[in-house]
PDB file of C-alpha atoms in Angstrom:
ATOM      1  CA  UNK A1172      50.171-163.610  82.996  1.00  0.00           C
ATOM      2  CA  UNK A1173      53.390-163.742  80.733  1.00  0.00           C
ATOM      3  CA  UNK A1174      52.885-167.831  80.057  1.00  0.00           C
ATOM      4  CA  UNK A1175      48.941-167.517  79.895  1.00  0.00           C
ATOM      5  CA  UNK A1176      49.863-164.981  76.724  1.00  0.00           C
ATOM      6  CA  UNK A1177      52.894-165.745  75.284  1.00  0.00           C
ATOM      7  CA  UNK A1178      52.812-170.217  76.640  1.00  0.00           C
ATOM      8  CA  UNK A1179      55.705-171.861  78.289  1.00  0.00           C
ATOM      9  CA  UNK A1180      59.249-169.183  78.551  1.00  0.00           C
ATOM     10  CA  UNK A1181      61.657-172.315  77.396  1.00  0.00           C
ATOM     11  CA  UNK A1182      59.907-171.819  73.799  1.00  0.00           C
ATOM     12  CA  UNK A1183      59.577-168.036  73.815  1.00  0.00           C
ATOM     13  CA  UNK A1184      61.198-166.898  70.472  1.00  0.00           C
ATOM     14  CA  UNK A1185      64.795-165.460  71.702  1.00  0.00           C
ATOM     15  CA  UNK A1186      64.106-162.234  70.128  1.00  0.00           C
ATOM     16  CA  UNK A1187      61.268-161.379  72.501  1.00  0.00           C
ATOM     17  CA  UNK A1188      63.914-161.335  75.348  1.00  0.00           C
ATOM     18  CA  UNK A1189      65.991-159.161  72.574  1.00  0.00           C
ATOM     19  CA  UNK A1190      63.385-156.775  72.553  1.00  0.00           C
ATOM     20  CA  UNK A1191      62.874-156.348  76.398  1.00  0.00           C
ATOM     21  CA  UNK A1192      66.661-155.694  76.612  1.00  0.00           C
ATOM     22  CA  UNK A1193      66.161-153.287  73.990  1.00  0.00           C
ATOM     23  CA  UNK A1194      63.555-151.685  75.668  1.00  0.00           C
ATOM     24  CA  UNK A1195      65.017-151.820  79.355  1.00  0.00           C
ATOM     25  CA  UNK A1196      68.183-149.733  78.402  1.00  0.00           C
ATOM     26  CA  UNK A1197      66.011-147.092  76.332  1.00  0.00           C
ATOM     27  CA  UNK A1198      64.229-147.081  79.732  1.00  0.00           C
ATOM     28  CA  UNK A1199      67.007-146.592  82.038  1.00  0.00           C
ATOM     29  CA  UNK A1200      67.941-149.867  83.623  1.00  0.00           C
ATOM     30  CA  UNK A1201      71.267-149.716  85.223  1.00  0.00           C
ATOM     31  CA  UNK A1202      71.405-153.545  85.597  1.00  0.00           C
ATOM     32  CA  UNK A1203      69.796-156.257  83.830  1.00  0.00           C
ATOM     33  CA  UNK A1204      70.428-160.119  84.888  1.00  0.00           C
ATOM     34  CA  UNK A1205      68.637-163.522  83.547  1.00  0.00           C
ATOM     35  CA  UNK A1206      68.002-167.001  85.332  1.00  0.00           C
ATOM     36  CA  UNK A1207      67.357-168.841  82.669  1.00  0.00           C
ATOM     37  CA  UNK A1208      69.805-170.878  80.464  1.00  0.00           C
ATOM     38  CA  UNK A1209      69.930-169.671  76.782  1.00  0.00           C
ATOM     39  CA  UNK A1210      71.618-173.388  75.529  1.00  0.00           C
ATOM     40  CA  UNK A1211      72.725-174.115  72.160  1.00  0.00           C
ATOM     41  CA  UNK A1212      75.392-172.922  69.292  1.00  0.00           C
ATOM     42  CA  UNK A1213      74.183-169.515  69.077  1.00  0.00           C
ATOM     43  CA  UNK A1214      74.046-169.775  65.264  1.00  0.00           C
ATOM     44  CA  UNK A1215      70.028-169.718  64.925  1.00  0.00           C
ATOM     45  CA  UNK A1216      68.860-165.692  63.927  1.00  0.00           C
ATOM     46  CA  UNK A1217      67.149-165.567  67.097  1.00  0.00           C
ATOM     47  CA  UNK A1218      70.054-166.207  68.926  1.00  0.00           C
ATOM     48  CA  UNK A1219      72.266-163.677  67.238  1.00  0.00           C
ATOM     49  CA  UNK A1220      69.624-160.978  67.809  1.00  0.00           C
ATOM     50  CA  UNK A1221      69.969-161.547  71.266  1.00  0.00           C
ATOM     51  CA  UNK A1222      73.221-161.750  71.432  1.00  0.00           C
ATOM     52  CA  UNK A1223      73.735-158.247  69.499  1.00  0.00           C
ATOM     53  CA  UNK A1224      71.220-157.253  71.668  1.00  0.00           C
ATOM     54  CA  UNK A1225      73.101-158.234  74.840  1.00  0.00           C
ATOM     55  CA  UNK A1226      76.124-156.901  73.227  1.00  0.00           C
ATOM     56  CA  UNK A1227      74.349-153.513  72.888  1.00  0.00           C
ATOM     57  CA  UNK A1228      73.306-153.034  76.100  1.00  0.00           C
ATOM     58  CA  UNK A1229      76.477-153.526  78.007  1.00  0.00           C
ATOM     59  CA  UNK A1230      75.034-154.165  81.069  1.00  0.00           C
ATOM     60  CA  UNK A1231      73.285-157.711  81.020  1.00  0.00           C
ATOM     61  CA  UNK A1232      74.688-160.333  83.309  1.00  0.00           C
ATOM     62  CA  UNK A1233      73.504-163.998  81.962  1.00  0.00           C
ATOM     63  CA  UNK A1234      73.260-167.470  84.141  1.00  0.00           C
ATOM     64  CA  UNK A1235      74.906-170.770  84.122  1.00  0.00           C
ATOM     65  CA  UNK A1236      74.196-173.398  86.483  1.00  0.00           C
ATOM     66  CA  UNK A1237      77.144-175.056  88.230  1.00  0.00           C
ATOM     67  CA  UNK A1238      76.490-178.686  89.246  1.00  0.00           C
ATOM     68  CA  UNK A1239      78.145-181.419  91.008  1.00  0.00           C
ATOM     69  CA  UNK A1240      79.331-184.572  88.378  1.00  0.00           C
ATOM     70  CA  UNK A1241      76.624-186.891  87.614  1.00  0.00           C
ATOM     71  CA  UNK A1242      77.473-189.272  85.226  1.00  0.00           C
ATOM     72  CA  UNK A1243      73.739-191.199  85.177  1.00  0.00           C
ATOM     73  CA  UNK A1244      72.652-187.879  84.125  1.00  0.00           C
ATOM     74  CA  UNK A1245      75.555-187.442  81.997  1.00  0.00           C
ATOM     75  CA  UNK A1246      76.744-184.899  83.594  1.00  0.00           C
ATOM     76  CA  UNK A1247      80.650-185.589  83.198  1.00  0.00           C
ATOM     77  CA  UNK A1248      83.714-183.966  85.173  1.00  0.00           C
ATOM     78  CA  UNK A1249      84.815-181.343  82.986  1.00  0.00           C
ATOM     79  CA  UNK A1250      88.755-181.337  83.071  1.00  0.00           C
ATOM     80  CA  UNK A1251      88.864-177.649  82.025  1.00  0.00           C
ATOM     81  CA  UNK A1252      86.543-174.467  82.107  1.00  0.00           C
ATOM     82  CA  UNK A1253      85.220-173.631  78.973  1.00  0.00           C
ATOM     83  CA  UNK A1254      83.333-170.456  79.887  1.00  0.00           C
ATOM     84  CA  UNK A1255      86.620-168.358  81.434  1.00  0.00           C
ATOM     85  CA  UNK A1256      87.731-167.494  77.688  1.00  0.00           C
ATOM     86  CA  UNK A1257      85.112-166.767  76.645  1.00  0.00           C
ATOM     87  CA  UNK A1258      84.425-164.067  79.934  1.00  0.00           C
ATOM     88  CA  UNK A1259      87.464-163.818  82.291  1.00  0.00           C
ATOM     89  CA  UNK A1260      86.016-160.904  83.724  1.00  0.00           C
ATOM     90  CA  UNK A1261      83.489-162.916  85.341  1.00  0.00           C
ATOM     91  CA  UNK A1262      85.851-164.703  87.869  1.00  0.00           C
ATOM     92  CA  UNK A1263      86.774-163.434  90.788  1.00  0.00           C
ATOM     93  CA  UNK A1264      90.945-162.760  91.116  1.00  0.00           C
ATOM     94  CA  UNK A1265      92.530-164.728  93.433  1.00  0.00           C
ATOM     95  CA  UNK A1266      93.804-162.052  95.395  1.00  0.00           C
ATOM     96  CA  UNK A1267      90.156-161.863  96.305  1.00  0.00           C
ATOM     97  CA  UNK A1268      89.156-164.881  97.777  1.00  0.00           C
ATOM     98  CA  UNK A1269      91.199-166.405 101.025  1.00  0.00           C
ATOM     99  CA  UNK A1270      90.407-170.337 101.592  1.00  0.00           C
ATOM    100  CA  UNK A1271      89.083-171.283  98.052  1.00  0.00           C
ATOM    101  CA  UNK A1272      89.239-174.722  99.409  1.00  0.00           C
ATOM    102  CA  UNK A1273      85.971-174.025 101.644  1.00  0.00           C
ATOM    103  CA  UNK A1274      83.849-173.071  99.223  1.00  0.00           C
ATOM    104  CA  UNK A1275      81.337-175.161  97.506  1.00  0.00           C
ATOM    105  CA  UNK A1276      83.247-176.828  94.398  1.00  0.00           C
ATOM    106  CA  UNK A1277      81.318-178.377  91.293  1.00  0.00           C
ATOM    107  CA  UNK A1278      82.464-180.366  88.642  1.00  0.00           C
ATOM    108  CA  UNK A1279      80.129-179.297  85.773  1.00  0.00           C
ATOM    109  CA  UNK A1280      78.256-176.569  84.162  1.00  0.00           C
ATOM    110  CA  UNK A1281      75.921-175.862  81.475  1.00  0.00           C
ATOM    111  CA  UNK A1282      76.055-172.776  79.711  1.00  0.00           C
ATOM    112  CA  UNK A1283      74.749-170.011  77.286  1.00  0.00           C
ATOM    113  CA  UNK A1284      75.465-170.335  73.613  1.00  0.00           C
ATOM    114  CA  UNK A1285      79.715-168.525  73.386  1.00  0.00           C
ATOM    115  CA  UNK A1286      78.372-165.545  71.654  1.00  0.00           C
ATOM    116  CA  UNK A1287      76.278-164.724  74.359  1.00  0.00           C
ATOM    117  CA  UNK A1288      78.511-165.119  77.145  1.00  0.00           C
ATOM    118  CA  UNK A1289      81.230-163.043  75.066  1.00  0.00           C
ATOM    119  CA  UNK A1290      78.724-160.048  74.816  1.00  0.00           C
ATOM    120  CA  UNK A1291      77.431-160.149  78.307  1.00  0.00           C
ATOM    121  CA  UNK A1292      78.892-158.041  81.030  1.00  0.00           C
ATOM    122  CA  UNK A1293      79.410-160.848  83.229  1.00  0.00           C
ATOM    123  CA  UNK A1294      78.561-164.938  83.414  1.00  0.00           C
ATOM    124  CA  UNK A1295      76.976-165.947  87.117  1.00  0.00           C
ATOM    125  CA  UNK A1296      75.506-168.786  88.713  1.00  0.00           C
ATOM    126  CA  UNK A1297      72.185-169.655  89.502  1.00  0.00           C
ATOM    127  CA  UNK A1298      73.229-172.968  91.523  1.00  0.00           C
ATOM    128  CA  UNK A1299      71.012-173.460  94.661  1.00  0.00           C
ATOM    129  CA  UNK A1300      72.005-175.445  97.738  1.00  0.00           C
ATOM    130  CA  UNK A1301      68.476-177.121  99.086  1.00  0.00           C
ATOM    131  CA  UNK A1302      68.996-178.428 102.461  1.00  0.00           C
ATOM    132  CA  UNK A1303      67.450-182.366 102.819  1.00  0.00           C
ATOM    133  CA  UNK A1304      64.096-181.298 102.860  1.00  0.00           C
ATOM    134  CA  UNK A1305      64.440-179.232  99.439  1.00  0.00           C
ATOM    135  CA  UNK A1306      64.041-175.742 100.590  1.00  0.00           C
ATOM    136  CA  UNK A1307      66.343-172.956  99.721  1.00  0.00           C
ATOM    137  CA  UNK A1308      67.737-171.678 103.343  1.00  0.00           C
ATOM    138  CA  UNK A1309      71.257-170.676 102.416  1.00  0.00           C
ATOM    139  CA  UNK A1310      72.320-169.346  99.042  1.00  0.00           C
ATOM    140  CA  UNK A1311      75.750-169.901  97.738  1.00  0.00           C
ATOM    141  CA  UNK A1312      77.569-166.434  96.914  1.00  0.00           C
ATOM    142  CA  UNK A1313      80.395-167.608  95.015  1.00  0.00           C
ATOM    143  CA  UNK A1314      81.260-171.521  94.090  1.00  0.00           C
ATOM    144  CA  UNK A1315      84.483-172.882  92.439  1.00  0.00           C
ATOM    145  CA  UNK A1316      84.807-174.158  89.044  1.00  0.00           C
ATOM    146  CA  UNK A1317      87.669-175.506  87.172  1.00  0.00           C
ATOM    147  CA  UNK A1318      90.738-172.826  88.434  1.00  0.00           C
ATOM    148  CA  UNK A1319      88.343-169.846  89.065  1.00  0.00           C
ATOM    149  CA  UNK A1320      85.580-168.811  91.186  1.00  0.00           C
ATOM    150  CA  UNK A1321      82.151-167.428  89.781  1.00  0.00           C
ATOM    151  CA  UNK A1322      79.491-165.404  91.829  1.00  0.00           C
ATOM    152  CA  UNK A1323      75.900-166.015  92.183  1.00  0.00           C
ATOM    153  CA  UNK A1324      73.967-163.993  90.282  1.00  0.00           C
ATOM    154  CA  UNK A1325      72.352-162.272  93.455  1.00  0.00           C
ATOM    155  CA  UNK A1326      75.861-161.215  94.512  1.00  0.00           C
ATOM    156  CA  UNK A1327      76.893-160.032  91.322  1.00  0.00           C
ATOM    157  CA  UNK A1328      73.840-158.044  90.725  1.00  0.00           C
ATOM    158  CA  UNK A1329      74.162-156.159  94.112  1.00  0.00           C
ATOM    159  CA  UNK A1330      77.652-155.485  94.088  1.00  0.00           C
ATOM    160  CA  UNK A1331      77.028-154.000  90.379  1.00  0.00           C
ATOM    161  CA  UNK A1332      74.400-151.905  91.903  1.00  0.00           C
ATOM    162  CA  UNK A1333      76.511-150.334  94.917  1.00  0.00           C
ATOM    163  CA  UNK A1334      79.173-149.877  92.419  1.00  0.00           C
ATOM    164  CA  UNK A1335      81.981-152.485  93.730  1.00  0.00           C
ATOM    165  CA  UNK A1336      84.241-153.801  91.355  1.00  0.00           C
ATOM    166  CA  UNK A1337      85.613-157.559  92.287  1.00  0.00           C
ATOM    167  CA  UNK A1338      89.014-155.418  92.958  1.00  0.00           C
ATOM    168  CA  UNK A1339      87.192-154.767  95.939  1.00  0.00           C
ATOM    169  CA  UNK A1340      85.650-157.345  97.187  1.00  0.00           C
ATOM    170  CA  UNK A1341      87.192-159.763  99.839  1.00  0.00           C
ATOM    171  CA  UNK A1342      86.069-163.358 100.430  1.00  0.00           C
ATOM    172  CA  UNK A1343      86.528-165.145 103.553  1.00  0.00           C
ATOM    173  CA  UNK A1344      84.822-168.333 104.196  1.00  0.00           C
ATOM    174  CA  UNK A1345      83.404-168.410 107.664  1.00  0.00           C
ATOM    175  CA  UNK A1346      83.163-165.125 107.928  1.00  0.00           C
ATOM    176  CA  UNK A1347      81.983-162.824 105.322  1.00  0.00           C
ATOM    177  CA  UNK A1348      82.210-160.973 102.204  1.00  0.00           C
ATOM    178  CA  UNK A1349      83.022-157.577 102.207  1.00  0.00           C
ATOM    179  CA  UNK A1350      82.131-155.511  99.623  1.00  0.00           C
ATOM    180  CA  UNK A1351      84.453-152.743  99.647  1.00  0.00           C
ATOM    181  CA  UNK A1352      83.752-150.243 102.987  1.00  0.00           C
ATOM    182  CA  UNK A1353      79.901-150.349 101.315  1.00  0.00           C
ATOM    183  CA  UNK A1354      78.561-153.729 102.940  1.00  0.00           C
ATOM    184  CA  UNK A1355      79.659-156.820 104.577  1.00  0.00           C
ATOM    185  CA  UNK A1356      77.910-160.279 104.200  1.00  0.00           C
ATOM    186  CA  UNK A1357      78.322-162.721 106.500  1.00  0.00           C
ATOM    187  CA  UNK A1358      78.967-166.481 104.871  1.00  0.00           C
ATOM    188  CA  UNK A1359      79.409-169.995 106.442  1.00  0.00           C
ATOM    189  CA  UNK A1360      82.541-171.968 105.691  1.00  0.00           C
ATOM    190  CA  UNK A1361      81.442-172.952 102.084  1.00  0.00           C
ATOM    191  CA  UNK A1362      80.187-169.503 100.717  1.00  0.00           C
ATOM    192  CA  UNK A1363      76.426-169.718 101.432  1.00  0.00           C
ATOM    193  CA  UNK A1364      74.086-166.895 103.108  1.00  0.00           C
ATOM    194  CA  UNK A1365      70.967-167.836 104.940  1.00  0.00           C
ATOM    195  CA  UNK A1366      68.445-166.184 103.390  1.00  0.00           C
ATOM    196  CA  UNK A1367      65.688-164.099 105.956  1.00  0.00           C
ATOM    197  CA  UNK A1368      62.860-163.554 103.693  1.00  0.00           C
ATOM    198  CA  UNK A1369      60.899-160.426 103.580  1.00  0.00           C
ATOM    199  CA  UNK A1370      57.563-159.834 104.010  1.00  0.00           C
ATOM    200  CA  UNK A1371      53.973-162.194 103.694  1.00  0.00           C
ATOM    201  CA  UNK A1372      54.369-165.154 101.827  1.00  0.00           C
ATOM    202  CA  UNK A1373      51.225-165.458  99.317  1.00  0.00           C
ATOM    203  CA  UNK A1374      50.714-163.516  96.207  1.00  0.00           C
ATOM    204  CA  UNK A1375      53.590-162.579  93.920  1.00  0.00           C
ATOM    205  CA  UNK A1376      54.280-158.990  94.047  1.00  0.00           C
ATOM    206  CA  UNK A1377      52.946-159.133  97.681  1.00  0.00           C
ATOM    207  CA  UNK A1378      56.691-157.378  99.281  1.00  0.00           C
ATOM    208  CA  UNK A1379      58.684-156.799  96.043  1.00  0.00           C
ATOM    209  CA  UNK A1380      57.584-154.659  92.869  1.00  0.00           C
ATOM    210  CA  UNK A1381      57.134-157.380  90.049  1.00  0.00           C
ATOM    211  CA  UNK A1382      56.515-156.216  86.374  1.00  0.00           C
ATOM    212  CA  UNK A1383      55.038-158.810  83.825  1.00  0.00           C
ATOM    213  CA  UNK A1384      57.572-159.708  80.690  1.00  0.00           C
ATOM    214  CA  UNK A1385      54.114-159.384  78.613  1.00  0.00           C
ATOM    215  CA  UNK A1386      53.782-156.198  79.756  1.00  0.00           C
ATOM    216  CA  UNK A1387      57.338-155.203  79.068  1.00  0.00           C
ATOM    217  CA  UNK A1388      57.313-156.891  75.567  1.00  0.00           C
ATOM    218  CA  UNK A1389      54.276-155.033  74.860  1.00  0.00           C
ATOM    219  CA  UNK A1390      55.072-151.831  75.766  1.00  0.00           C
ATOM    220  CA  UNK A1391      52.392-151.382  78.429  1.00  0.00           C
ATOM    221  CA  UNK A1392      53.868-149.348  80.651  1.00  0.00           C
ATOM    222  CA  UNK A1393      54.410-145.347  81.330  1.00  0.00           C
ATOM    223  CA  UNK A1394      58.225-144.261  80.258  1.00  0.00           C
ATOM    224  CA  UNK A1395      60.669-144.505  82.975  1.00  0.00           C
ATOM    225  CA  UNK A1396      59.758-147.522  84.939  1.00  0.00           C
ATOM    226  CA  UNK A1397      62.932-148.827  85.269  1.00  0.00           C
ATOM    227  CA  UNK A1398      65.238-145.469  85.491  1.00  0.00           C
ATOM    228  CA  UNK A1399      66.951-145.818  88.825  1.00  0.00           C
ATOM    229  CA  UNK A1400      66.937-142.520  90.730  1.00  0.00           C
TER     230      UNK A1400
END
């Protein structure tokens, strides 16, 4: 519905997703996270709207994909991370995770434009792990980069929502994560959890509430939509 009226999301104007964050805080959302990679030098107008936006809301968590080298892709070994300056809240502390070793480690990442990941509340990873016959069974929670150790945006997300800070959480490859006394998630040796899926396959919307971003941009929905209880 969203790409029949607005066309393809990678050339969306950036100030249409300004405008839903805008409108999802005025609304009530507690927690707002993308999946999709806002590249570039952030010195466009659109993507300073967004980022003041972002910066505004407080509560906006924004991806980067973490990727193994690749150099006929040009994806080159990074020798540093250039993304914990700019948002060293988003790694976990080291006191946190036992066995970093274990966990899946990549070698390069592609990132939002540095104003954006400066406003944002956190910087996750979208990085899936498809098994040989390309379908997502296991989903990596948390994956090394450079020095530090970055969660998947579905972990940070959930922990944000049952209120556990990364003081809290405890990381032990092979067994689980713990998240605080609230929940504990059990993990294989490099960070992944299989994934049981819920409900009929088939039509979007057909287990989980989904709400168009047309409808959202155009204000067609009743007030309070989003306001968790």
């Amino acid at each position: 519905w969203s790409i029949h009226n607005l066309g393809r999301y990678n050339r969306w104007p950036r100030s249409y997703h300004a405008d839903v964050v805008d409108y999802l805080v005025q609304d009530g959302a507690r927690i707002i996270g993308f999946d999709i990679l806002f590249e570039g030098d952030g010195t466009e107008p659109e993507d300073i709207l967004l980022a003041e936006a972002v910066g505004r809301a407080q509560n906006v968590y924004t991806a980067m994909f973490l990727l193994p080298a690749d150099s006929l892709n040009y994806q080159y070994a990074m020798e540093e991370d250039p993304y914990r300056r700019l948002s060293p809240q988003s790694v976990f502390p080291e006191a946190s995770v036992t066995d970093r070793d274990d966990l899946f480690f990549r070698e390069y990442a592609e990132g939002p434009f540095p104003e954006m990941v400066r406003n944002a509340k956190g910087l996750v990873a979208v990085s899936t792990s498809p098994d040989r016959y390309g379908i997502n069974r296991w989903m990596p929670l948390a994956m090394n980069f450079g020095a530090g150790t970055y969660p998947s945006l579905n972990f940070r997300l959930a922990s944000d929502a049952l209120g556990v800070s990364f003081k809290d959480v405890r990381i032990e490859p092979g067994r689980h994560i713990r998240l605080g006394d609230k929940r504990t998630v059990p993990i294989d040796r490099t960070g992944r959890m299989l994934l049981r899926y819920y409900g009929p396959g088939g039509a979007v919307g057909a287990t989980f509430r989904y709400i168009s971003f047309y409808d959202i941009l155009k204000r067609r929905l009743p007030p309070g939509q989003f306001r968790s209880e």
